[in-house]
Coordinates of C-alpha atoms in Angstrom, one line a residue:
Chain A
V726 CA 0.0 0.0 0.0
S727 CA 1.6 3.2 -1.1
L728 CA 0.6 6.8 -0.4
P729 CA -0.8 8.8 -3.3
P730 CA 2.1 11.2 -4.2
A731 CA -0.1 14.2 -4.6
L732 CA -1.5 13.9 -1.0
K733 CA 1.3 15.8 0.8
A734 CA 0.9 18.9 -1.4
Q735 CA -2.9 18.7 -1.1
L736 CA -2.6 18.4 2.7
R737 CA -0.1 21.3 2.9
D738 CA -2.5 23.4 1.0
R739 CA -5.4 22.5 3.3
L740 CA -3.3 23.3 6.4
R741 CA -2.4 26.7 5.0
R742 CA -6.1 27.5 4.7
D743 CA -6.7 26.5 8.3
P744 CA -3.8 28.0 10.3
S745 CA -3.4 27.0 14.0
P746 CA -1.4 28.9 16.6
P747 CA 2.0 27.4 17.5
R748 CA 2.9 26.5 21.1
P749 CA 4.3 29.8 22.3
R750 CA 1.1 31.6 21.3
R751 CA -1.2 28.9 22.7
A752 CA 0.8 29.1 26.0
A753 CA 0.4 32.9 26.2
E754 CA -3.3 32.5 25.4
A755 CA -3.7 29.8 28.1
L756 CA -2.0 32.0 30.7
W757 CA -4.2 35.0 29.8
L758 CA -7.4 32.9 29.9
S759 CA -6.5 31.2 33.2
A760 CA -5.6 34.6 34.8
S761 CA -8.9 36.1 33.5
A762 CA -10.8 33.1 34.9
V763 CA -9.4 33.6 38.4
A764 CA -9.7 37.4 38.3
A765 CA -13.4 37.3 37.0
M766 CA -14.4 34.9 39.8
V767 CA -12.7 36.8 42.6
L768 CA -13.8 40.3 41.4
L769 CA -17.4 39.2 40.8
F770 CA -17.4 37.7 44.3
L771 CA -16.1 40.9 45.8
Q772 CA -18.6 42.9 43.8
L773 CA -21.4 40.7 45.3
G774 CA -20.2 41.7 48.8
G775 CA -17.5 39.1 49.5
A776 CA -17.5 36.9 52.6
H777 CA -20.4 37.2 55.0
V778 CA -18.8 36.2 58.3
G779 CA -21.9 37.0 60.5
A780 CA -22.0 34.9 63.7
R781 CA -19.8 32.2 62.2
P782 CA -16.4 31.8 64.0
A783 CA -13.2 32.2 62.0
P784 CA -12.0 28.6 62.4
F785 CA -15.3 27.4 61.1
L786 CA -15.0 29.6 58.0
A787 CA -11.4 28.5 57.5
G788 CA -12.6 24.8 57.6
V789 CA -15.4 25.6 55.1
L790 CA -12.8 27.2 52.7
A791 CA -10.3 24.4 53.2
G792 CA -12.7 21.6 52.4
W793 CA -14.1 23.3 49.3
G794 CA -10.7 24.5 48.3
V795 CA -9.2 21.0 48.4
L796 CA -12.1 19.6 46.4
A797 CA -11.8 22.4 43.8
A798 CA -8.1 21.8 43.5
V799 CA -8.4 18.0 43.1
A800 CA -11.2 18.4 40.6
T801 CA -9.4 21.0 38.5
V802 CA -6.2 18.9 38.4
A803 CA -8.2 15.7 37.6
A804 CA -10.0 17.4 34.7
L805 CA -7.0 19.2 33.2
H806 CA -3.8 17.4 34.1
R807 CA -2.3 15.4 31.2
G808 CA 1.2 14.6 32.5
R809 CA 3.5 13.8 29.6
S810 CA 0.8 12.2 27.5
M811 CA -1.2 13.7 24.6
L812 CA -3.9 11.1 25.1
D813 CA -7.2 11.9 26.8
P814 CA -7.3 11.5 30.6
P815 CA -8.6 8.1 31.7
R816 CA -12.4 7.8 31.5
S817 CA -12.6 6.4 35.0
R818 CA -10.8 9.5 36.4
L819 CA -13.1 11.9 34.7
I820 CA -16.3 10.0 35.7
L821 CA -15.1 9.7 39.3
T822 CA -14.3 13.5 39.4
A823 CA -17.8 14.3 38.0
T824 CA -19.6 12.1 40.6
L825 CA -17.4 11.9 43.7
V826 CA -16.6 15.6 44.0
P827 CA -20.2 16.8 44.4
A828 CA -20.9 13.9 46.8
A829 CA -17.8 14.8 48.9
A830 CA -18.8 18.5 48.9
F831 CA -22.3 17.6 50.1
A832 CA -20.9 15.3 52.8
W833 CA -18.4 18.0 53.8
M834 CA -21.1 20.7 54.1
L835 CA -23.2 18.5 56.4
L836 CA -20.4 17.1 58.5
W837 CA -18.5 20.3 59.0
N838 CA -21.7 22.3 59.7
A839 CA -22.8 19.6 62.2
L840 CA -20.0 21.0 64.5
Y841 CA -22.0 24.3 64.5
P842 CA -25.6 23.1 64.7
Q843 CA -27.1 26.6 64.4
T844 CA -26.1 26.7 60.7
L845 CA -28.2 23.6 60.1
A846 CA -31.5 25.1 61.3
P847 CA -34.2 25.0 58.6
T848 CA -34.6 28.3 56.7
P849 CA -38.0 28.2 54.9
G850 CA -37.6 31.6 53.3
R851 CA -34.2 30.8 51.7
P852 CA -34.6 27.8 49.4
G853 CA -31.2 28.4 47.9
F854 CA -32.0 30.0 44.5
R855 CA -29.7 33.0 45.2
C856 CA -26.8 30.7 46.0
L857 CA -27.5 28.7 42.9
G858 CA -27.6 31.9 40.7
V859 CA -24.4 33.3 42.3
T860 CA -22.5 30.0 41.8
L861 CA -23.5 29.8 38.2
L862 CA -22.5 33.4 37.7
L863 CA -19.1 33.0 39.3
A864 CA -18.4 29.7 37.4
A865 CA -19.6 30.6 33.9
W866 CA -16.6 32.5 32.5
P867 CA -13.9 30.4 34.2
L868 CA -15.6 27.3 32.7
V869 CA -15.5 28.7 29.2
A870 CA -12.0 30.1 29.7
L871 CA -10.5 26.9 30.9
A872 CA -12.2 25.0 28.2
L873 CA -10.6 27.4 25.7
T874 CA -7.2 26.6 27.1
R875 CA -7.9 22.9 26.1
R876 CA -9.4 23.8 22.7
R877 CA -9.4 20.9 20.3
T878 CA -7.3 18.6 22.4
A879 CA -9.6 15.8 23.5
I880 CA -9.5 12.9 21.0
A881 CA -12.6 11.1 22.2
R882 CA -13.7 12.4 25.6
G883 CA -14.4 16.1 25.0
A884 CA -17.7 16.0 26.7
L885 CA -16.4 14.1 29.7
V886 CA -13.4 16.4 30.1
G887 CA -15.9 19.3 29.9
A888 CA -18.2 17.8 32.5
A889 CA -15.3 17.2 34.9
L890 CA -14.2 20.8 34.3
G891 CA -17.8 22.0 35.0
V892 CA -17.7 20.2 38.4
A893 CA -14.3 21.7 39.2
M894 CA -15.6 25.2 38.5
A895 CA -18.7 24.5 40.5
A896 CA -16.4 23.5 43.4
S897 CA -14.3 26.6 43.0
A898 CA -17.3 28.9 42.9
G899 CA -18.9 26.8 45.7
A900 CA -15.9 27.6 47.9
L901 CA -16.6 31.3 47.6
V902 CA -20.3 31.0 47.9
A903 CA -19.9 28.9 51.1
L904 CA -18.0 32.0 52.6
W905 CA -20.9 34.2 51.4
C906 CA -23.8 32.0 52.6
P907 CA -24.3 31.2 56.3
I908 CA -27.0 28.6 55.7
A909 CA -26.3 24.8 55.6
D910 CA -29.6 23.1 56.1
P911 CA -29.8 20.1 53.8
A912 CA -32.7 21.4 51.6
H913 CA -30.9 24.7 51.0
T914 CA -27.6 22.9 50.4
A915 CA -29.2 20.6 47.9
V916 CA -30.7 23.4 45.8
G917 CA -28.2 26.2 46.3
H918 CA -24.9 24.3 46.6
M919 CA -25.4 20.9 44.9
L920 CA -27.7 21.7 42.0
P921 CA -24.9 23.9 40.5
F922 CA -22.7 20.8 40.2
V923 CA -25.3 19.1 38.1
L924 CA -26.0 22.2 35.9
L925 CA -22.4 23.1 35.5
A926 CA -21.5 19.4 34.7
A927 CA -24.2 19.4 32.0
L928 CA -23.1 22.8 30.7
G929 CA -19.4 21.6 30.8
A930 CA -20.3 18.5 28.8
I931 CA -21.9 20.7 26.1
I932 CA -18.9 23.1 26.0
G933 CA -16.5 20.2 26.1
A934 CA -18.1 18.6 23.1
R935 CA -18.0 21.8 21.2
I936 CA -14.7 23.3 22.3
V937 CA -12.5 20.7 23.9
A938 CA -13.2 17.9 21.5
M939 CA -11.0 17.6 18.4
S940 CA -14.1 17.2 16.3
G941 CA -15.6 20.4 17.8
R942 CA -15.6 23.8 16.3
Chain B
M449 CA 6.7 17.3 16.2
D450 CA 8.4 19.5 18.8
R451 CA 9.7 21.8 16.0
Y452 CA 6.4 21.9 14.2
A453 CA 4.5 22.6 17.5
S454 CA 6.9 25.5 18.1
G455 CA 6.0 27.1 14.8
D456 CA 8.6 25.7 12.4
E457 CA 6.3 25.1 9.4
A458 CA 9.1 23.4 7.4
A459 CA 9.1 20.5 10.0
F460 CA 5.7 19.4 8.6
D461 CA 7.4 17.5 5.8
Q462 CA 9.4 15.4 8.2
L463 CA 6.4 14.9 10.4
Y464 CA 4.3 13.8 7.4
D465 CA 7.1 11.4 6.2
A466 CA 7.4 9.9 9.6
L467 CA 3.7 9.4 10.3
A468 CA 1.7 9.3 7.1
P469 CA 2.8 6.0 5.6
R470 CA 2.2 4.0 8.8
L471 CA -1.1 5.8 9.4
Y472 CA -2.2 5.2 5.8
R473 CA -1.4 1.4 6.1
L474 CA -3.4 1.3 9.4
L475 CA -6.3 3.1 7.9
C476 CA -6.3 0.9 4.7
R477 CA -6.2 -2.2 6.8
R478 CA -9.1 -1.0 9.1
L479 CA -11.3 0.5 6.4
R480 CA -10.5 -1.8 3.4
D481 CA -11.1 1.3 1.3
D482 CA -8.0 3.1 0.0
D483 CA -10.0 6.2 -1.0
R484 CA -11.6 6.6 2.4
A485 CA -8.3 5.9 4.1
C486 CA -6.8 8.8 2.1
E487 CA -9.5 11.1 3.4
L488 CA -9.2 10.0 7.0
L489 CA -5.4 10.4 6.8
Q490 CA -5.9 14.0 5.9
D491 CA -8.3 14.4 8.8
V492 CA -5.8 12.9 11.2
M493 CA -3.0 15.2 10.0
L494 CA -5.4 18.2 10.2
R495 CA -6.3 17.4 13.8
I496 CA -2.6 17.1 14.7
H497 CA -2.0 20.4 13.1
Q498 CA -4.9 22.0 14.9
A499 CA -3.7 20.7 18.3
R500 CA 0.0 21.4 17.7
G501 CA 0.0 24.4 20.0
S502 CA -1.0 22.2 23.0
F503 CA 1.6 19.5 22.2
I504 CA 3.5 18.6 25.4
P505 CA 7.2 18.7 24.7
G506 CA 8.8 15.3 24.8
S507 CA 5.5 13.3 24.7
H508 CA 5.1 10.5 22.2
V509 CA 3.6 11.5 18.8
R510 CA 2.8 8.1 17.4
P511 CA 0.4 6.8 20.0
W512 CA -1.3 10.1 19.9
A513 CA -1.7 10.0 16.1
Y514 CA -2.8 6.4 16.2
A515 CA -5.4 7.2 18.8
I516 CA -6.8 10.0 16.6
A517 CA -6.8 7.7 13.6
E518 CA -8.5 4.9 15.6
H519 CA -11.2 7.3 16.8
L520 CA -11.9 8.5 13.3
V521 CA -12.1 4.9 12.0
I522 CA -14.6 4.0 14.7
N523 CA -16.7 7.0 13.9
D524 CA -16.5 6.3 10.2
L525 CA -17.5 2.7 10.6
R526 CA -20.3 3.6 12.9
R527 CA -21.6 6.2 10.4
R528 CA -21.5 3.7 7.6
K529 CA -23.3 1.1 9.6
R530 CA -26.1 3.6 10.4
K531 CA -26.3 4.8 6.8
P532 CA -25.4 2.0 4.5
V533 CA -24.0 3.2 1.2
A534 CA -26.7 3.1 -1.3
S535 CA -25.4 1.7 -4.6
D536 CA -26.9 3.5 -7.6
R537 CA -25.8 0.6 -9.8
D538 CA -28.1 -2.3 -10.5
P539 CA -25.8 -5.3 -10.6
D540 CA -27.9 -7.0 -13.3
E541 CA -27.7 -3.8 -15.5
H542 CA -24.0 -4.4 -15.7
G543 CA -24.4 -8.1 -16.5
S544 CA -23.1 -9.6 -13.2
A545 CA -24.7 -12.7 -11.8
S546 CA -27.8 -12.2 -9.6
A547 CA -29.3 -14.4 -6.9
D548 CA -31.6 -16.2 -9.3
S549 CA -29.0 -16.8 -12.0
T550 CA -28.9 -20.3 -13.5
P551 CA -25.7 -22.4 -13.4
E552 CA -25.3 -21.7 -17.1
D553 CA -25.4 -17.9 -16.4
L554 CA -22.9 -18.2 -13.6
A555 CA -20.5 -20.2 -15.8
H556 CA -20.9 -17.7 -18.6
W557 CA -20.1 -14.7 -16.3
S558 CA -17.2 -16.5 -14.6
E559 CA -15.7 -17.1 -18.0
I560 CA -16.0 -13.5 -18.9
A561 CA -14.5 -12.4 -15.5
A562 CA -11.6 -14.7 -16.2
R563 CA -11.1 -13.3 -19.7
L564 CA -11.3 -9.8 -18.3
D565 CA -8.7 -10.5 -15.6
A566 CA -6.3 -12.0 -18.1
A567 CA -6.8 -9.1 -20.5
V568 CA -6.2 -6.5 -17.7
A569 CA -3.0 -8.4 -16.7
R570 CA -1.8 -7.9 -20.3
L571 CA -2.4 -4.2 -20.2
P572 CA 0.5 -1.8 -19.7
P573 CA 0.8 -1.1 -15.9
S574 CA -0.2 2.5 -16.1
L575 CA -3.4 1.7 -18.0
A576 CA -4.2 -1.3 -15.8
A577 CA -3.9 0.9 -12.6
A578 CA -6.2 3.6 -14.0
F579 CA -8.7 1.0 -15.1
E580 CA -8.6 -0.9 -11.8
L581 CA -9.3 2.3 -9.8
V582 CA -12.1 3.7 -11.9
R583 CA -13.9 0.6 -13.3
T584 CA -13.2 -2.0 -10.6
R585 CA -13.1 0.0 -7.4
G586 CA -15.5 2.7 -8.6
L587 CA -13.4 5.8 -7.8
S588 CA -14.2 9.0 -9.7
L589 CA -11.7 10.2 -12.2
A590 CA -10.6 12.9 -9.9
Q591 CA -10.0 10.5 -7.0
A592 CA -8.1 8.1 -9.3
A593 CA -6.0 11.0 -10.6
L594 CA -5.1 12.0 -7.1
Q595 CA -4.2 8.4 -6.2
L596 CA -2.0 8.0 -9.3
G597 CA -0.5 11.5 -9.1
I598 CA -1.6 12.5 -12.6
S599 CA -4.1 15.0 -14.0
V600 CA -7.8 14.2 -14.4
T601 CA -7.5 14.4 -18.2
A602 CA -4.6 11.9 -18.2
A603 CA -6.6 9.6 -16.0
K604 CA -9.5 9.8 -18.4
V605 CA -7.3 9.1 -21.4
R606 CA -5.7 6.1 -19.7
V607 CA -9.1 4.6 -18.8
H608 CA -10.4 5.2 -22.3
R609 CA -7.3 3.5 -23.8
A610 CA -7.6 0.6 -21.4
C611 CA -11.2 0.1 -22.4
G612 CA -10.3 0.2 -26.1
L613 CA -7.7 -2.5 -25.5
L614 CA -10.0 -4.7 -23.4
R615 CA -13.0 -4.6 -25.7
P616 CA -11.6 -7.1 -28.3
A617 CA -10.6 -9.5 -25.5
L618 CA -14.2 -9.6 -24.2
D619 CA -16.0 -9.5 -27.6
P620 CA -14.7 -12.3 -29.9
E621 CA -16.7 -10.8 -32.8
A622 CA -14.9 -7.5 -32.4
R623 CA -11.6 -9.4 -32.4
K624 CA -12.5 -10.9 -35.7
R625 CA -13.4 -7.5 -37.1
T626 CA -10.0 -6.1 -35.9
P627 CA -7.5 -6.3 -38.8

């Protein structure tokens, strides 16, 4: 089986019509996008009033931030880390990230808040829609920006990488929202702090299939 | 690949020479369709080109390229399975044997097929290759021209000349008429 001789010239012509940025430019773009993701999340959080300490003691808040922060870091690394391989991250790693991180966040919220029972008191007037909205708002640009840093890199698992990234961004935004919101009753937590995981994972899967996947646009 | 990822456009030739022949063999083997293999090879190289900015220095290129090719093959086979290629040719119209052919018909067509094979084997290689691609494998003249590395007109002339040389072999009456 021999290659058609005209193929190389034809391919070179096709590549010329569809230029792609070389590594130094992609690296600069990725740096800029990552910085803008962090800046947008933090600035928006501060714009919304920042942390609401209220009656919550400082060690409690530090624990809230530490728990969510660890989960956010683990999820982000699991979604984006490639090591020295150009292949997609293992499917199991992505699925575990997308499922275990929200479960761990829910468990952490309930367990840690159990140390301060006043935060678990039912709050009928606060179903959690504000927390839901704020989390989605904080996570939206970072999710798109980080997906853009991985543009057209996933061979077969674009949607899964996107979903894991969505969960990672939900955890990152969730860390800030947990500083902002003093309520932790299970019903409020489910709507305001866990539903964003589901929605952002779904949004991430769509973005991943369109941006991160090699077959995407 | 490292050089190409860093923006050295001239490194593409080396990358192509190192990857394309192996990938093409893999694609031909998996698809059993040289023409489709050619198209998918272009897609693989295009995807490598589009992702070159995210190439990790020192990582292995071949497993990456093979994974892209394998993914494209799977998608292609899946697509073909979903939408079977509708043949616009009626086999009987071209005189091949159909399901309800009699043993005499089958014997007749197998004799013609044997005569055609022998006649094609006697053709000059350039004409035989063009005839094979266009009339046997059903490629268009443009596709055959690309495969042979010649112009479409040249491919057309070769197929026409091949048909002219094969006709007397298949039609004994014509052979008698030929001086």
